[in-house]
mmCIF file of C-alpha atoms and ligand atoms in Angstrom:
data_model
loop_
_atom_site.group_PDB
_atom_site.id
_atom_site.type_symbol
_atom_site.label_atom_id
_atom_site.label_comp_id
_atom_site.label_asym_id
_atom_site.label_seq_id
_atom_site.Cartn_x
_atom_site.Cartn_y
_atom_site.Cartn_z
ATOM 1 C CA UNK A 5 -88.979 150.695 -63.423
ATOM 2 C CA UNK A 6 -86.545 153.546 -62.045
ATOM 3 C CA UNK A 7 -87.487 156.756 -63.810
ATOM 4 C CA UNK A 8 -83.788 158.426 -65.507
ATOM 5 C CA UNK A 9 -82.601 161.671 -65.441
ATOM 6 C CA UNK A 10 -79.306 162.820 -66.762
ATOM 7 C CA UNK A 11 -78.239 164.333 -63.399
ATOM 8 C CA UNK A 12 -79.242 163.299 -59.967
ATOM 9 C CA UNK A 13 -78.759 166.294 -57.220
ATOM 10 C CA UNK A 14 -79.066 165.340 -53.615
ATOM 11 C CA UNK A 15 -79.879 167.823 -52.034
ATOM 12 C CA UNK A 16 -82.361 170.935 -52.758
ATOM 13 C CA UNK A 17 -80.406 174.193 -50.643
ATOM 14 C CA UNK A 18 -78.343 177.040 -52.599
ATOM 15 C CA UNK A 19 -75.899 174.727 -54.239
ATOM 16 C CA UNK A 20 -78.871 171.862 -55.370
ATOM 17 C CA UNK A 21 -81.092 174.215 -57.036
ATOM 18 C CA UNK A 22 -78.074 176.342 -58.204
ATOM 19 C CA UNK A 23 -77.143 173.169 -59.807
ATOM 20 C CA UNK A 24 -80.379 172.256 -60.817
ATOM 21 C CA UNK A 25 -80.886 175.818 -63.157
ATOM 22 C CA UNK A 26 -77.376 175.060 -64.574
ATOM 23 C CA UNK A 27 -77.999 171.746 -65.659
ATOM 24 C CA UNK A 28 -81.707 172.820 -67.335
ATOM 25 C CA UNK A 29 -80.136 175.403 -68.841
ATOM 26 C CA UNK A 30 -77.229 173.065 -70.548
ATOM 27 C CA UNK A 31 -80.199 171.197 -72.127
ATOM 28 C CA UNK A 32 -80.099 168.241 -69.499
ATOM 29 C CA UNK A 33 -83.032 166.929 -66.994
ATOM 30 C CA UNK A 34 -82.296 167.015 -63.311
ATOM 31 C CA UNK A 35 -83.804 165.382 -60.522
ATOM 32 C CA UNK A 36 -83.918 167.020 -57.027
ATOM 33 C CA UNK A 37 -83.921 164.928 -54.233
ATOM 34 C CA UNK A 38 -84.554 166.478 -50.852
ATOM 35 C CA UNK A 39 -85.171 164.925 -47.519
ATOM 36 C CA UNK A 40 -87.165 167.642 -45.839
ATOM 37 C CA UNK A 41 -88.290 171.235 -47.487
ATOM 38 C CA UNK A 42 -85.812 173.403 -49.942
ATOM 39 C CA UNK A 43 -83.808 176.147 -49.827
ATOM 40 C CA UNK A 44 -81.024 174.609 -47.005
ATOM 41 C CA UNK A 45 -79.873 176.670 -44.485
ATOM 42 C CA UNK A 46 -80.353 179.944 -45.961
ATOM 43 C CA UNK A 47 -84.178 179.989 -44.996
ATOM 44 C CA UNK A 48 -83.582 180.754 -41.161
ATOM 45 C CA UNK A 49 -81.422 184.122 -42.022
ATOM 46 C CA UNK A 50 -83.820 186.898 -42.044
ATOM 47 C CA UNK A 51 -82.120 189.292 -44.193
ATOM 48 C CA UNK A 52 -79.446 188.357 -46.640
ATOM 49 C CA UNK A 53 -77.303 191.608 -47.485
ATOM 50 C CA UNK A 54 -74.526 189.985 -48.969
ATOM 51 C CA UNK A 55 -75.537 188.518 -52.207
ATOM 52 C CA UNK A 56 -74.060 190.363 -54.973
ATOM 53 C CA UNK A 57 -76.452 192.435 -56.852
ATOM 54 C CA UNK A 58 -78.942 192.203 -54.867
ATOM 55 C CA UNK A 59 -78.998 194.532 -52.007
ATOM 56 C CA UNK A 60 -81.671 193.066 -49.049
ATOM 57 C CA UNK A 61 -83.760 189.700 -49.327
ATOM 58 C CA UNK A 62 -84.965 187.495 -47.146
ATOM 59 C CA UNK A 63 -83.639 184.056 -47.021
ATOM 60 C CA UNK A 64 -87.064 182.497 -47.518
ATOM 61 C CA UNK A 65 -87.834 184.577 -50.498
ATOM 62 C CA UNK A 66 -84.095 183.922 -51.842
ATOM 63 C CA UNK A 67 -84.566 180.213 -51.621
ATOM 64 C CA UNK A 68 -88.269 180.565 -53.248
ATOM 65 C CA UNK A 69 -86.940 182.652 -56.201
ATOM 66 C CA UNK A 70 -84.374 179.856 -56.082
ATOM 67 C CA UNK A 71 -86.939 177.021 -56.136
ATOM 68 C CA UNK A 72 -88.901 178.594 -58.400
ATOM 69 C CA UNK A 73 -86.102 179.352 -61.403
ATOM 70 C CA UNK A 74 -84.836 175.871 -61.073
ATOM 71 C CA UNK A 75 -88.549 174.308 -61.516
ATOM 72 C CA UNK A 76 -89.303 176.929 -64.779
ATOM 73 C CA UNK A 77 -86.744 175.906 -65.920
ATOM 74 C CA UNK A 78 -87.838 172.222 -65.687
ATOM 75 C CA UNK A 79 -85.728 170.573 -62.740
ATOM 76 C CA UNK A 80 -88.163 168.153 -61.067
ATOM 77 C CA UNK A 81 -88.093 168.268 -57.388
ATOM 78 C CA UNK A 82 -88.897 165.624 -55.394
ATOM 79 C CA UNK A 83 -89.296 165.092 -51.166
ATOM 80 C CA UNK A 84 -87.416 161.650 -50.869
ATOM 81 C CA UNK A 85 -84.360 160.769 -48.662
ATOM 82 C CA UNK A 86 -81.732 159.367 -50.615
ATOM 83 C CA UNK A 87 -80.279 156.107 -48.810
ATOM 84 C CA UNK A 88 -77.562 155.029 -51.305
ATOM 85 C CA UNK A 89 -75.701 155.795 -54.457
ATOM 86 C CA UNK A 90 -74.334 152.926 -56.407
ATOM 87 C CA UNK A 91 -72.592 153.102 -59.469
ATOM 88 C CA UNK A 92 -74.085 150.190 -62.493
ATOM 89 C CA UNK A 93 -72.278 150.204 -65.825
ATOM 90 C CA UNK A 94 -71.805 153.657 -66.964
ATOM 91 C CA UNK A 95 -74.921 154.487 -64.724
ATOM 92 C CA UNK A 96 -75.929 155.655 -61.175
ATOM 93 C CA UNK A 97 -78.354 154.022 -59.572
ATOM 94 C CA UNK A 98 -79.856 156.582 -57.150
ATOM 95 C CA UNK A 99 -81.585 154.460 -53.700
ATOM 96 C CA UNK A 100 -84.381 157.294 -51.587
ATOM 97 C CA UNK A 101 -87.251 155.559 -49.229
ATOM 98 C CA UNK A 102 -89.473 156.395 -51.852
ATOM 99 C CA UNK A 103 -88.628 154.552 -55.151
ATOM 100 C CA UNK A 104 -85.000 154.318 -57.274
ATOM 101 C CA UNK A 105 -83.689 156.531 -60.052
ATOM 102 C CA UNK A 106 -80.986 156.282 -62.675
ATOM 103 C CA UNK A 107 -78.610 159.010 -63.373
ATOM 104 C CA UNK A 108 -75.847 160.097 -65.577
ATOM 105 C CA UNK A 109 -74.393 161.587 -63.094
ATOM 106 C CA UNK A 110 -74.722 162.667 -59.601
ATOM 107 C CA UNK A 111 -74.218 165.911 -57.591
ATOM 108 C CA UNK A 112 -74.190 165.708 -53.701
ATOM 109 C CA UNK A 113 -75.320 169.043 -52.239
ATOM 110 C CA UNK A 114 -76.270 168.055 -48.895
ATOM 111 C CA UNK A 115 -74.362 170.861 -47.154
ATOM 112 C CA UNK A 116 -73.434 171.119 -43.424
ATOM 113 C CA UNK A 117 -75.548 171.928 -40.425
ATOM 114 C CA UNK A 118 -74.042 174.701 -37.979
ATOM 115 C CA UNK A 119 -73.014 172.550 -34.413
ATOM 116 C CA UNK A 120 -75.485 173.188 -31.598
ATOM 117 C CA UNK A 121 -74.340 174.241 -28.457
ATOM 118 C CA UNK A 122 -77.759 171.605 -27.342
ATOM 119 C CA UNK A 123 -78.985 174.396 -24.981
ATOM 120 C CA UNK A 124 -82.511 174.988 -23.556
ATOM 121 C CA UNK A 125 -83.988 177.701 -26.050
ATOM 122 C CA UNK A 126 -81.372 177.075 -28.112
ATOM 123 C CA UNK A 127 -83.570 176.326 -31.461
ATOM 124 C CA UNK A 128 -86.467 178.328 -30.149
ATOM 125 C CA UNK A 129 -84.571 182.023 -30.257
ATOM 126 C CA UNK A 130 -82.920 181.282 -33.662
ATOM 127 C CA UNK A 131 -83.925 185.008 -35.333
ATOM 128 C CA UNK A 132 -84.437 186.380 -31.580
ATOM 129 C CA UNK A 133 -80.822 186.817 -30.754
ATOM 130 C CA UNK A 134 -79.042 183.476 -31.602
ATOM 131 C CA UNK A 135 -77.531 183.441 -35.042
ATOM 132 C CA UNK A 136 -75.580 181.122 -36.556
ATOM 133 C CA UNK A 137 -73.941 183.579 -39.541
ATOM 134 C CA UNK A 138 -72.125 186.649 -38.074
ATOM 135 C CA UNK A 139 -72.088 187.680 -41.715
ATOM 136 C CA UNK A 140 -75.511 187.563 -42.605
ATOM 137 C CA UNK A 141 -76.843 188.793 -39.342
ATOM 138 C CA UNK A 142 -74.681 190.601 -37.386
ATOM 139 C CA UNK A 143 -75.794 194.255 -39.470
ATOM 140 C CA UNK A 144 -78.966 193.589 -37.051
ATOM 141 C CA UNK A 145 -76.948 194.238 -33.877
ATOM 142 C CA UNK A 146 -75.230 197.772 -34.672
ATOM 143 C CA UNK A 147 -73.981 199.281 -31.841
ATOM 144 C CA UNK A 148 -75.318 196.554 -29.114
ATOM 145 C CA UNK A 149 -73.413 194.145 -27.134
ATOM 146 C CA UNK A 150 -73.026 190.587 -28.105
ATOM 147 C CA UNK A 151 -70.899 187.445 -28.080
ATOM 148 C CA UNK A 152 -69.386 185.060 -29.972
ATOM 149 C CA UNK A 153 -69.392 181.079 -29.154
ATOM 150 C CA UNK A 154 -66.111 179.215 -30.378
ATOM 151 C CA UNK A 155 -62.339 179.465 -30.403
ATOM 152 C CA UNK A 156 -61.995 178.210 -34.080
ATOM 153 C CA UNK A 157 -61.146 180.276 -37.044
ATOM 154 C CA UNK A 158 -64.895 180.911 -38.081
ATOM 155 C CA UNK A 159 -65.590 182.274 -34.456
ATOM 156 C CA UNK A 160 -62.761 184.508 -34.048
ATOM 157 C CA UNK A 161 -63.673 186.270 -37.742
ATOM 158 C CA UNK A 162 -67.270 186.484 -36.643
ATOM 159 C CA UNK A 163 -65.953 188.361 -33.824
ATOM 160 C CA UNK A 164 -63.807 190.601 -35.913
ATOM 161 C CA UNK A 165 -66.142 191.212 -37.930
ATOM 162 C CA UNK A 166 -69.068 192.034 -35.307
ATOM 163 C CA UNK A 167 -66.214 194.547 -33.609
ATOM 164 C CA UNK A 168 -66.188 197.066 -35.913
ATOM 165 C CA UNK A 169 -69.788 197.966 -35.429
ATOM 166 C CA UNK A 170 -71.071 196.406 -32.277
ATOM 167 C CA UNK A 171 -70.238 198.312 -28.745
ATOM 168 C CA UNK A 172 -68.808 195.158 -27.187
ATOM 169 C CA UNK A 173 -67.909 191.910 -28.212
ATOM 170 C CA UNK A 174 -67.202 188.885 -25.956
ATOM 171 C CA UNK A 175 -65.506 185.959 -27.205
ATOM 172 C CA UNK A 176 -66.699 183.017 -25.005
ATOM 173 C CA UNK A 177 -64.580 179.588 -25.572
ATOM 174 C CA UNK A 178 -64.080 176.206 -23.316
ATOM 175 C CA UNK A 179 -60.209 176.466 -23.291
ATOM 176 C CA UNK A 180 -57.919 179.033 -22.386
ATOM 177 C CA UNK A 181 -56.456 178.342 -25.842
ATOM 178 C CA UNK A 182 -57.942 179.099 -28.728
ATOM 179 C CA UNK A 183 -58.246 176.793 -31.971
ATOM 180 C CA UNK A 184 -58.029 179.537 -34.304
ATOM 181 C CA UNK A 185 -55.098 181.334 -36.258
ATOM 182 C CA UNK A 186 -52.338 182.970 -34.027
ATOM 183 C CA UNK A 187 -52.653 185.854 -36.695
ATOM 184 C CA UNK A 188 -56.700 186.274 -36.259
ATOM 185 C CA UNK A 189 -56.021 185.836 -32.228
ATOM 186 C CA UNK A 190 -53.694 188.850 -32.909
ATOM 187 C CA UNK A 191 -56.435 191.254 -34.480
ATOM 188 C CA UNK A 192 -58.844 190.350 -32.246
ATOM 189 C CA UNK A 193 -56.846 191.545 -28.613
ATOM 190 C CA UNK A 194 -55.701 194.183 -30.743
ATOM 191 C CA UNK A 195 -59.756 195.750 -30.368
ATOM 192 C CA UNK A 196 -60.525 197.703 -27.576
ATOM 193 C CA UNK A 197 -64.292 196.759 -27.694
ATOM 194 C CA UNK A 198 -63.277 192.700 -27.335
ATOM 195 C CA UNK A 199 -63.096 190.634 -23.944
ATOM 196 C CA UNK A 200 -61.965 187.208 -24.043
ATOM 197 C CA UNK A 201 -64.197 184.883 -21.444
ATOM 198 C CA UNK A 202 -61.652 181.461 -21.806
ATOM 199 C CA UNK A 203 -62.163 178.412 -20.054
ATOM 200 C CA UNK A 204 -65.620 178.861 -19.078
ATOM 201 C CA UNK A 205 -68.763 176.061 -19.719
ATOM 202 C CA UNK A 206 -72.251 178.081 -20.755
ATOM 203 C CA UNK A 207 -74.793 176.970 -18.499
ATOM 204 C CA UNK A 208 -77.745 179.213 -19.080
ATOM 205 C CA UNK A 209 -79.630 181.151 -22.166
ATOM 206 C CA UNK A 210 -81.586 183.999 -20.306
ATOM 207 C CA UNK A 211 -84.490 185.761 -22.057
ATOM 208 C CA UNK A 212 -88.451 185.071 -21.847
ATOM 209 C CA UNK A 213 -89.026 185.121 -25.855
ATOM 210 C CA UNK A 214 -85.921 186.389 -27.193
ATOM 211 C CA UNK A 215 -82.032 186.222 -25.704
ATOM 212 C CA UNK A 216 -81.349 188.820 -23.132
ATOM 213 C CA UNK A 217 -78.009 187.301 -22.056
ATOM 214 C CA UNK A 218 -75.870 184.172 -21.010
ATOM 215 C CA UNK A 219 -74.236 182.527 -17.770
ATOM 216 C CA UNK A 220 -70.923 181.118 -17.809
ATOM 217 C CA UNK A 221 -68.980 178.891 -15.687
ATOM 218 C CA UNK A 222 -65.350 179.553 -15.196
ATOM 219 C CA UNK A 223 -64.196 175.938 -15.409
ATOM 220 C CA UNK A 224 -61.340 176.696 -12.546
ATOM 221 C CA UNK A 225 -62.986 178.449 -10.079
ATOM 222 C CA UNK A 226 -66.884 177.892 -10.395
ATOM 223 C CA UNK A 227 -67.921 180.957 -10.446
ATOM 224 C CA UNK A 228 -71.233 181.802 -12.537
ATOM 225 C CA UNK A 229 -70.968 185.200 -14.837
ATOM 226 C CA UNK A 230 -73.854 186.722 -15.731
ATOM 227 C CA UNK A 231 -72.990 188.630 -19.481
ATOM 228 C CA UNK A 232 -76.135 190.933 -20.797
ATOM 229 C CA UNK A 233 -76.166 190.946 -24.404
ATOM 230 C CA UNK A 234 -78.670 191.586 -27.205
ATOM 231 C CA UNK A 235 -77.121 188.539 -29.490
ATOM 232 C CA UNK A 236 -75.375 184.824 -29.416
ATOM 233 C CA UNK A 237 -73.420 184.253 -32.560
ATOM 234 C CA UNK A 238 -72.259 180.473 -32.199
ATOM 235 C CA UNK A 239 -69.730 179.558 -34.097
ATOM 236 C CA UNK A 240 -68.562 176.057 -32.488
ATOM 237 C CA UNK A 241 -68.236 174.501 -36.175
ATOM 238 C CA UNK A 242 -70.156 172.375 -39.005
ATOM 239 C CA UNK A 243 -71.304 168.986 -39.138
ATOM 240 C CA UNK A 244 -71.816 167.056 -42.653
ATOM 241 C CA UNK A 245 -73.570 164.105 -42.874
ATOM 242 C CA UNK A 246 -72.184 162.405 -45.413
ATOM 243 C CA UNK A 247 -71.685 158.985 -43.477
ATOM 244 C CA UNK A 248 -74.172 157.050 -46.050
ATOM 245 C CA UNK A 249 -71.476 158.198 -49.042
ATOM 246 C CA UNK A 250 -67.900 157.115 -47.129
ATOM 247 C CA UNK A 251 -68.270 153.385 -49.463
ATOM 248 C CA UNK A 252 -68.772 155.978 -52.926
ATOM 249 C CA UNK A 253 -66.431 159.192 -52.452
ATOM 250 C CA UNK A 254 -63.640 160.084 -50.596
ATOM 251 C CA UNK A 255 -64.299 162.242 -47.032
ATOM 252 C CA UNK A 256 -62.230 164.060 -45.295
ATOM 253 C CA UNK A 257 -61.474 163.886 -41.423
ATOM 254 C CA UNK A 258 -64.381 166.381 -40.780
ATOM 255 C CA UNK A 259 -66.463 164.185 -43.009
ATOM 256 C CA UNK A 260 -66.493 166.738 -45.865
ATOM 257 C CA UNK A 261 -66.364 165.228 -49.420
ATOM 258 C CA UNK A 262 -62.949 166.000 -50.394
ATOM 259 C CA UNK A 263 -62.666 167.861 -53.630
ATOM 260 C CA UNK A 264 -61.177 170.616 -55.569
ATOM 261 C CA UNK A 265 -62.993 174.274 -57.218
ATOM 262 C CA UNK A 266 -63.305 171.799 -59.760
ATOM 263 C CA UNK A 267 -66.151 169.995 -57.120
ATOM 264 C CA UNK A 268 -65.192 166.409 -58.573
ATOM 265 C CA UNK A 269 -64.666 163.652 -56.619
ATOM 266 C CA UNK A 270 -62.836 160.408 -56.272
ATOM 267 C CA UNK A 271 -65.518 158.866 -57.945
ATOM 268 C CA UNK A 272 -66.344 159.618 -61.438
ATOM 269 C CA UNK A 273 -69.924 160.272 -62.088
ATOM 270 C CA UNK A 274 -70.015 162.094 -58.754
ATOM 271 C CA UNK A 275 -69.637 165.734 -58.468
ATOM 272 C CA UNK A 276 -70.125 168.033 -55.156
ATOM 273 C CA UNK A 277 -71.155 171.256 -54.611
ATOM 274 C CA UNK A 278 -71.525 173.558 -52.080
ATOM 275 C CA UNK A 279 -70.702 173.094 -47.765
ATOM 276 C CA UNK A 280 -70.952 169.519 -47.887
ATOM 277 C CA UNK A 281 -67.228 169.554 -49.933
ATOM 278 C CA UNK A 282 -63.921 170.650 -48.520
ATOM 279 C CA UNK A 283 -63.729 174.538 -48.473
ATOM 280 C CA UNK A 284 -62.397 176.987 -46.666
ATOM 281 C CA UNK A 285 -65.309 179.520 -47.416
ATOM 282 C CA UNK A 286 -68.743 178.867 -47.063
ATOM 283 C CA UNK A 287 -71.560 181.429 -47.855
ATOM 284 C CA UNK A 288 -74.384 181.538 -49.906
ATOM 285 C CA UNK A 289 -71.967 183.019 -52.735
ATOM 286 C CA UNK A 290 -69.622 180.042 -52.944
ATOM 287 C CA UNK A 291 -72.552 178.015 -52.475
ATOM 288 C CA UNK A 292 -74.070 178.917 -55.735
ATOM 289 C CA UNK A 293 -71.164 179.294 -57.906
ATOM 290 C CA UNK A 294 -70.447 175.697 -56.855
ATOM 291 C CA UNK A 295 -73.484 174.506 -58.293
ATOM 292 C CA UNK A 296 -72.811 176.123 -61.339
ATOM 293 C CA UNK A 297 -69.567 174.259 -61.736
ATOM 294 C CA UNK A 298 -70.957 171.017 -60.730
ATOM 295 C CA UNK A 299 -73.646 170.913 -63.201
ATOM 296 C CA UNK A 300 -71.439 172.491 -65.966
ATOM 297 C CA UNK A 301 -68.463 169.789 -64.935
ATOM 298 C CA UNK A 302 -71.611 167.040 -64.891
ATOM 299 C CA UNK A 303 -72.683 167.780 -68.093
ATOM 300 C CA UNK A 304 -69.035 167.884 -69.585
ATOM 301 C CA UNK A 305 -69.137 164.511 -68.324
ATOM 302 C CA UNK A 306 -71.660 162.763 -69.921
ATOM 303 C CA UNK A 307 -70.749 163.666 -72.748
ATOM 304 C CA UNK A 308 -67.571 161.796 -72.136
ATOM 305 C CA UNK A 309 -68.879 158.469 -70.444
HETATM 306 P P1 LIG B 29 -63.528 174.521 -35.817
HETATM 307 O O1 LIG B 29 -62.197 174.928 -36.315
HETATM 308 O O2 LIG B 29 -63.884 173.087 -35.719
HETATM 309 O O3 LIG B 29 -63.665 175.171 -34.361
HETATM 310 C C1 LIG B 29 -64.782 174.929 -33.584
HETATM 311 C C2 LIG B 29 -64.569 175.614 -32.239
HETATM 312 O O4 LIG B 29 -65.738 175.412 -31.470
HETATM 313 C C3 LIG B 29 -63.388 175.065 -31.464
HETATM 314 O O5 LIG B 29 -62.725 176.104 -30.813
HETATM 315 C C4 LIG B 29 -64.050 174.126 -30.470
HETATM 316 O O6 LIG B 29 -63.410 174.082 -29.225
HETATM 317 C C5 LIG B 29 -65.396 174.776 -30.252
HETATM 318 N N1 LIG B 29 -66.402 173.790 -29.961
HETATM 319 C C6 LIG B 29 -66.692 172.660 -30.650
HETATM 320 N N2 LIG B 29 -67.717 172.017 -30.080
HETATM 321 C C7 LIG B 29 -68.094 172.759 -29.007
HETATM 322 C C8 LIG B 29 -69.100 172.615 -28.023
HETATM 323 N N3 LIG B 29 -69.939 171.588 -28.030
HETATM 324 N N4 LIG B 29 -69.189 173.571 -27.067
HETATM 325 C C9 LIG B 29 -68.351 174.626 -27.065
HETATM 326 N N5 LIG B 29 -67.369 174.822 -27.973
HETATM 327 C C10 LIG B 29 -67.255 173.888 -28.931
HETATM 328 O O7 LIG B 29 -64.745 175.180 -36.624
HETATM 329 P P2 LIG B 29 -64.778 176.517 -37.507
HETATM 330 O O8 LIG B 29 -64.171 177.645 -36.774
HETATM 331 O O9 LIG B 29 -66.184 176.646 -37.976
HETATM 332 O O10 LIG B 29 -63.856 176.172 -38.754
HETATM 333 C C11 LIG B 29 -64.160 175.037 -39.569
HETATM 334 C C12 LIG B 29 -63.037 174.847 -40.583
HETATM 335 O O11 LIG B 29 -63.063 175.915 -41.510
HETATM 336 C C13 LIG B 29 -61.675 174.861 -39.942
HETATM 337 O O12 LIG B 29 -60.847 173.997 -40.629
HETATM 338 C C14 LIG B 29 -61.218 176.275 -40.111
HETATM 339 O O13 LIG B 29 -59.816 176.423 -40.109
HETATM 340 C C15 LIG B 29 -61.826 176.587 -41.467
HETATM 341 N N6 LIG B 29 -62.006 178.030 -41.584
HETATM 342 C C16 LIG B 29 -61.040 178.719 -42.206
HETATM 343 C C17 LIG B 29 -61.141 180.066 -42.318
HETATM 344 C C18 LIG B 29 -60.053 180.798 -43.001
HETATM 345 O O14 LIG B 29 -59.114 180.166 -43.427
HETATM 346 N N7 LIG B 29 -60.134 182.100 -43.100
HETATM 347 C C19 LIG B 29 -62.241 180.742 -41.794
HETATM 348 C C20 LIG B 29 -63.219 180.007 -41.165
HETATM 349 C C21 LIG B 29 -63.080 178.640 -41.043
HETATM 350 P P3 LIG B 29 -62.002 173.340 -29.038
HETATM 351 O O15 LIG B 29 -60.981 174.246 -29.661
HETATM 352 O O16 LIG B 29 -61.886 173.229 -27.551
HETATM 353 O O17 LIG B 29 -62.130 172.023 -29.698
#
């Protein structure tokens, strides 16, 4: 016998447990499914500065105090990878490698994993000069020199945004064009403390325990640069992995489920929340507040079906 639950969440980051205290607190039981440990991405970002209202946290304590509203509250959380969704009658039948569930209704919330560059150290210096999140971590690098990996719109912001306070940025990409908007490409040759390094490979991550600098390859000539820097912001874009939900809701070309603020999908009885959906902006802020409109648009639902 599957156990029930009114909503299903896949998924146990800032959106799933966002979604999770929304749906307690509309007087309806949710499940948390989560593959490996909660709080999502937000748990390798040592400080957090840009949640409003609260001025400094860490991400591991944000995620706890998360985790730990969501289960008060009474949102079961369970460490299960879901395999499948299928819909049965008015019902979701909810598939993990550990047993089956039935739902009301489902919320996906398995966000988006930053793209490694797949370099030596790579994983290991995470917190020790490579970030992820200009946003979230570049306050740590005031007035040092970094750089920025990418040519898409995300990298060339994080490099904006790192300008105004770091001494030198370097924008590092693998073409001599860049991906992102002309307008953004604009700003960013506008700053004086900015040098473009186009068409280069990266071939090296030097440091003993933390990042100390890079070497590039200019694709044309050969040549090997050596660039000092205190930090590494990659920003070579997201990957979902929403590949065992293409048969239930509709994905877009980056594999994102495609839906609206409203975070409903093509298939009813199926919401989405946070940077697993289609979105232009995605930080712990938009993470949560789509949550909150999953679980409020999944309990409108069942009232409905
Ligand atoms: P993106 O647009 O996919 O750009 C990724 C960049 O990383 C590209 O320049 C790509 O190079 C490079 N890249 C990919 N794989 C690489 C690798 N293995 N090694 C080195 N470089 C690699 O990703 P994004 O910038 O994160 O943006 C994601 C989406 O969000 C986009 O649709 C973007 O427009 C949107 N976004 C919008 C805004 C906004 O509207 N304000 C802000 C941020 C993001 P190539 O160019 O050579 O492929």
């Amino acid at each position: 016998m599957s156990k029930e639950y009114d909503v299903v969440i896949v998924g146990a980051g800032t959106a799933g447990l966002s979604a999770a205290i929304y749906t307690q607190r509309s007087g309806k039981s949710a499940l948390v499914l989560e593959r490996l440990s909660y709080g999502g991405q937000i748990i390798n970002t040592p400080e957090v500065a840009n949640y409003p209202g609260i001025a400094k946290i860490s991400g591991f304590d944000f995620a706890q105090g998360l985790y730990d509203q969501a289960t008060a509250l009474g949102a079961e959380v369970v460490f299960e990878e879901v395999l499948s969704v299928e819909r049965d009658g008015s019902d979701q039948i909810v598939t993990t490698d550990g047993g089956t569930y039935k739902a009301g209704a489902v919320i996906l919330a398995t966000g988006a994993k930053n793209r490694p560059l797949g370099m030596e150290h790579e994983e290991e210096w995470v917190g020790s000069g490579i970030s992820y999140c200009a946003t979230c971590d570049g306050m740590f690098f005031k007035g040092k020199e970094v750089a920025v990996a990418g040519g898409g719109n995300t990298a060339l912001e994080d490099a904006i945004f790192l300008s105004d306070y770091c001494s030198k940025v370097y924008l590092i990409h693998r073409r001599n064009e860049l991906r992102g908007e002309k307008h953004l490409q604009e700003v960013l040759r506008a700053k004086e403390n900015v040098e473009f390094v186009l068409n280069v490979t990266m071939e090296e991550l030097l440091g003993t325990d933390s990042l100390s600098g890079i070497v590039v390859k200019d694709k044309e000539s050969g040549q090997l640069r050596q660039i000092d820097l205190s930090g590494l912001f990659i920003a070579i874009g997201q990957m979902p992995d929403n590949s065992r939900f293409a048969g239930l809701v509709s994905l877009d070309e980056g594999g994102y489920v495609k839906a609206g603020e409203d975070c409903t999908t093509s298939a009813s009885g199926i919401f989405v929340a946070g940077d697993t959906r289609t979105k232009a902006v995605r930080q712990l802020t938009t993470a949560a507040a789509d949550g909150a409109v999953a679980a409020l648009a999944a309990c409108a639902y069942l009232q409905t079906r």
